[in-house]
Coordinates of C-alpha atoms in Angstrom, one line a residue:
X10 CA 0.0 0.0 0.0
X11 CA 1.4 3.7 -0.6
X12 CA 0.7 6.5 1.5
X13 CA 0.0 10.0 1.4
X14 CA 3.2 11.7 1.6
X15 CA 0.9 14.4 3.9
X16 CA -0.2 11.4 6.5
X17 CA 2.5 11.6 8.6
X18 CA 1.9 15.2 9.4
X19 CA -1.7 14.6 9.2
X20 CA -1.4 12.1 12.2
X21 CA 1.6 14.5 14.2
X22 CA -0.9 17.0 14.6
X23 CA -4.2 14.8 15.6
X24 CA -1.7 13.1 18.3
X25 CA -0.7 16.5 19.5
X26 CA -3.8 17.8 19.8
X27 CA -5.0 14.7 21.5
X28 CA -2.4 15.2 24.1
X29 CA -3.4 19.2 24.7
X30 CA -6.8 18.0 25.4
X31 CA -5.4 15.4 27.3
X32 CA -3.5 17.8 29.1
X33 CA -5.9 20.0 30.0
X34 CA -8.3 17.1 31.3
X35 CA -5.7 16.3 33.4
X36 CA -4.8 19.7 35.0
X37 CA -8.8 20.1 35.1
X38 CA -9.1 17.3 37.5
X39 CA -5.8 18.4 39.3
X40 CA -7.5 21.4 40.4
X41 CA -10.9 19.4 41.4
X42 CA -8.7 17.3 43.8
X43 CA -6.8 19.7 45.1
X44 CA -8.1 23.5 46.3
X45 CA -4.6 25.4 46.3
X46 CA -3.3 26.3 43.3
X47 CA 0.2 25.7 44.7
X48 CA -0.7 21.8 45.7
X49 CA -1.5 21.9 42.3
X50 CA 1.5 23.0 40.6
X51 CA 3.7 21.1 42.7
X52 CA 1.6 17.9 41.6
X53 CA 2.7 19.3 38.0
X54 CA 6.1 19.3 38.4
X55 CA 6.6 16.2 40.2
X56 CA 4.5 14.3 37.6
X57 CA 6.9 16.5 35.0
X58 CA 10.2 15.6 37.3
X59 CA 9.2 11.9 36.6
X60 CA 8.7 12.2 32.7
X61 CA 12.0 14.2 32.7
X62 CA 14.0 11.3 34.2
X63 CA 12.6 8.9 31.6
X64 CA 12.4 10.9 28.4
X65 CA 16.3 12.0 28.6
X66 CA 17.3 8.3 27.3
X67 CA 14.5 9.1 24.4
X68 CA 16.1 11.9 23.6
X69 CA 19.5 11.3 23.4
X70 CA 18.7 7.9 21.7
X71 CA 17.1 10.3 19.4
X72 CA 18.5 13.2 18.7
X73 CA 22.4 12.2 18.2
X74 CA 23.6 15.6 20.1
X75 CA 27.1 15.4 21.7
X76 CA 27.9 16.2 25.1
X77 CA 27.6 20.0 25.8
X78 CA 30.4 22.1 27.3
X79 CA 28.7 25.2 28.5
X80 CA 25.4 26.1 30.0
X81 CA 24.5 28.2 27.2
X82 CA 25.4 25.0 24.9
X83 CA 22.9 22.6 26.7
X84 CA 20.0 26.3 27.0
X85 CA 20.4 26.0 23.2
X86 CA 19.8 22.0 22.7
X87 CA 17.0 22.6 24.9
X88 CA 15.3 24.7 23.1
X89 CA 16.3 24.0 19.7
X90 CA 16.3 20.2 19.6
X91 CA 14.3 19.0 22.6
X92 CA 11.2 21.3 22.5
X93 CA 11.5 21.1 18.7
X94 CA 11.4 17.7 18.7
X95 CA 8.9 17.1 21.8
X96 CA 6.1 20.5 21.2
X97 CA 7.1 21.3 17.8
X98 CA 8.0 24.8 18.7
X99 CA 11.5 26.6 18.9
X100 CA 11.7 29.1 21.7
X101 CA 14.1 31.9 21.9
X102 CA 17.5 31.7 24.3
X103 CA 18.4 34.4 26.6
X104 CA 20.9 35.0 29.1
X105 CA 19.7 36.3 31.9
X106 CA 23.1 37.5 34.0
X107 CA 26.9 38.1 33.7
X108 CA 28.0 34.7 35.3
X109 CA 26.2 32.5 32.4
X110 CA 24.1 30.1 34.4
X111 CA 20.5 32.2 34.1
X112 CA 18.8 31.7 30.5
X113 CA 15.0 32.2 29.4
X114 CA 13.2 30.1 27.2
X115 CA 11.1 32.5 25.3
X116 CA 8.0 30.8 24.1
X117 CA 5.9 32.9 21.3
X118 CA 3.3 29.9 21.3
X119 CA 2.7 28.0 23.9
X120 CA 1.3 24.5 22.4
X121 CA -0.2 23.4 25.7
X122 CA -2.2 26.0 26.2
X123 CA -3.9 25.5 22.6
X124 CA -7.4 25.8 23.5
X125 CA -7.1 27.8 27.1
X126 CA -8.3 31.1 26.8
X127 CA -7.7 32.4 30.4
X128 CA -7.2 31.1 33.6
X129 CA -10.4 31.5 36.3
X130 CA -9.9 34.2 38.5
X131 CA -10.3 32.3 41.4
X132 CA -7.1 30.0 39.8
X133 CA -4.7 33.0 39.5
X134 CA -1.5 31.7 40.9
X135 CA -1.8 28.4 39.0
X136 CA 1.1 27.6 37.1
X137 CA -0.8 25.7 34.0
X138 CA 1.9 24.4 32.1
X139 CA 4.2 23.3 35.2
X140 CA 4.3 20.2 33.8
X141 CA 7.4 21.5 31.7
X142 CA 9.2 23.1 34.6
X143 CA 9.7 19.6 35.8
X144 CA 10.0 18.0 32.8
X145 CA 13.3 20.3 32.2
X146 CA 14.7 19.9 35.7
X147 CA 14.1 15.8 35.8
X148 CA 16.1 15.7 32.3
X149 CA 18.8 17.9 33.4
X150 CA 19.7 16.2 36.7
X151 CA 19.6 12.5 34.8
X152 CA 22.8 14.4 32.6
X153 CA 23.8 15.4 35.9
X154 CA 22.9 19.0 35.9
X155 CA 21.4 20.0 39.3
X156 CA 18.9 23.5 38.0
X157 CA 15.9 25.2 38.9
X158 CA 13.2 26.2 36.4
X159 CA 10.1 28.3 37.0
X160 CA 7.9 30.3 34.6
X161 CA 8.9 33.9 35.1
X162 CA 6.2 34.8 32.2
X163 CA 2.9 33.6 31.5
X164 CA 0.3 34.5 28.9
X165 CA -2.5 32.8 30.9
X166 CA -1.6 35.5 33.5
X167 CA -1.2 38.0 30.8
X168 CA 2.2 38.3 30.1
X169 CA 3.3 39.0 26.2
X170 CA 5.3 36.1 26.0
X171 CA 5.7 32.9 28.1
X172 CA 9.0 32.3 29.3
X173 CA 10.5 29.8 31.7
X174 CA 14.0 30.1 33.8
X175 CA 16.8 28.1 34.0
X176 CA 19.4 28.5 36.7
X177 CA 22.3 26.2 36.7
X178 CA 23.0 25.5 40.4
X179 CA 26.3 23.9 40.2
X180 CA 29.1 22.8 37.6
X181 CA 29.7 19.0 37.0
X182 CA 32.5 18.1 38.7
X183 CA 35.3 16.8 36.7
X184 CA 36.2 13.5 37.9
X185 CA 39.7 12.6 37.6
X186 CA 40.6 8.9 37.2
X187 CA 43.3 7.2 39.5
X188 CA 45.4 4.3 37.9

C-alpha cells in the first residue's frame, strides 16, 4: 500500500492535539482534587520531574547531540532540539546574567495552552503548564545537571510572552581517574 506523503503530518498534529486535550483534562481534575493552586503546581512538576527522568534516554537515543560544554550550549539543545522535537516549537534563548548560568526560554506559542483562553480568576497563581518546569529539571539532573526552572512569564496571566527560567545551580564536577 502507498501512503500519502501528507499522512505523517496529518497524524503528528491529531496526536498532538490529543495530548493538549489530554492535558488540559488532566490539569482540570488536578484542580478538582486539590483546592490550592500551589498543591497543584507542585503535583505538575513532580509528575513532570518523573517524565523528565525517563524521556532523557529518548532523547538522546534520538536526537544524536554530543555532550555540551557550557550552560549556554545545553539552554540551546534545549530549546532548539528537545522542544523542537517534543512540542514542535523553537523558543528563543536568553541570558539572563553576567556569570552564564541564568537563561529564558522564550515561548511565542505555547502549544499546551492551545485551547485555554484564560485562567479563572479564582485560579490566578496556577502555574498551567508546570508540567514542563519539571519536565526540564528531571532531564537535566539525569545528565547530571542540578537546576531550577520556573515560569517567570505567563500569557494565561497575561504576560506577552511565556517564558520559563533556568538557573544552573552547580558545575559537573570533573572527575579525575586514578590508575
Amino acid at each position: 500500500m502507498s501512503r500519502s506523503p501528507g499522512r505523517k503530518q496529518e497524524n503528528h498534529k491529531i496526536s498532538r492535539e490529543l495530548f493538549v486535550l489530554t492535558y488540559g483534562a488532566l490539569v482540570a481534575q488536578l484542580c478538582k482534587d486539590y483546592e490550592k493552586d500551589e498543591d497543584v503546581n507542585a503535583c505538575l512538576d513532580k509528575m513532570g520531574y518523573s517524565i523528565g527522568i525517563r524521556l532523557i534516554d529518548d532523547f538522546l537515543a534520538r536526537s544524536a547531540v554530543k555532550k555540551c560544554r557550557s550552560y549556554s550550549e545545553t539552554a540551546d539543545v534545549i530549546a532548539q532540539v528537545a522542544f523542537k522535537m517534543y512540542l514542535g516549537v523553537t523558543p528563543s534563548v536568553s541570558c539572563s546574567n553576567t556569570t552564564g548560568n541564568e537563561f529564558s526560554l522564550i515561548l511565542d506559542k505555547n502549544p499546551l495552552v492551545d485551547f485555554v483562553e484564560e485562567l479563572p480568576a479564582e485560579r490566578a497563581s496556577l502555574c498551567y503548564c508546570n508540567l514542563l518546569c519539571g519536565v526540564i529539571r528531571g532531564a537535566l539532573e539525569m545528565v547530571h545537571l542540578a537546576a531550577e526552572v520556573s515560569f517567570l512569564q505567563d500569557r494565561l496571566k497575561g504576560d506577552a510572552v511565556t517564558e520559563i527560567g533556568i538557573t544552573f545551580l552547580r558545575k559537573p564536577e570533573d572527575r579525575k581517574h586514578r590508575r
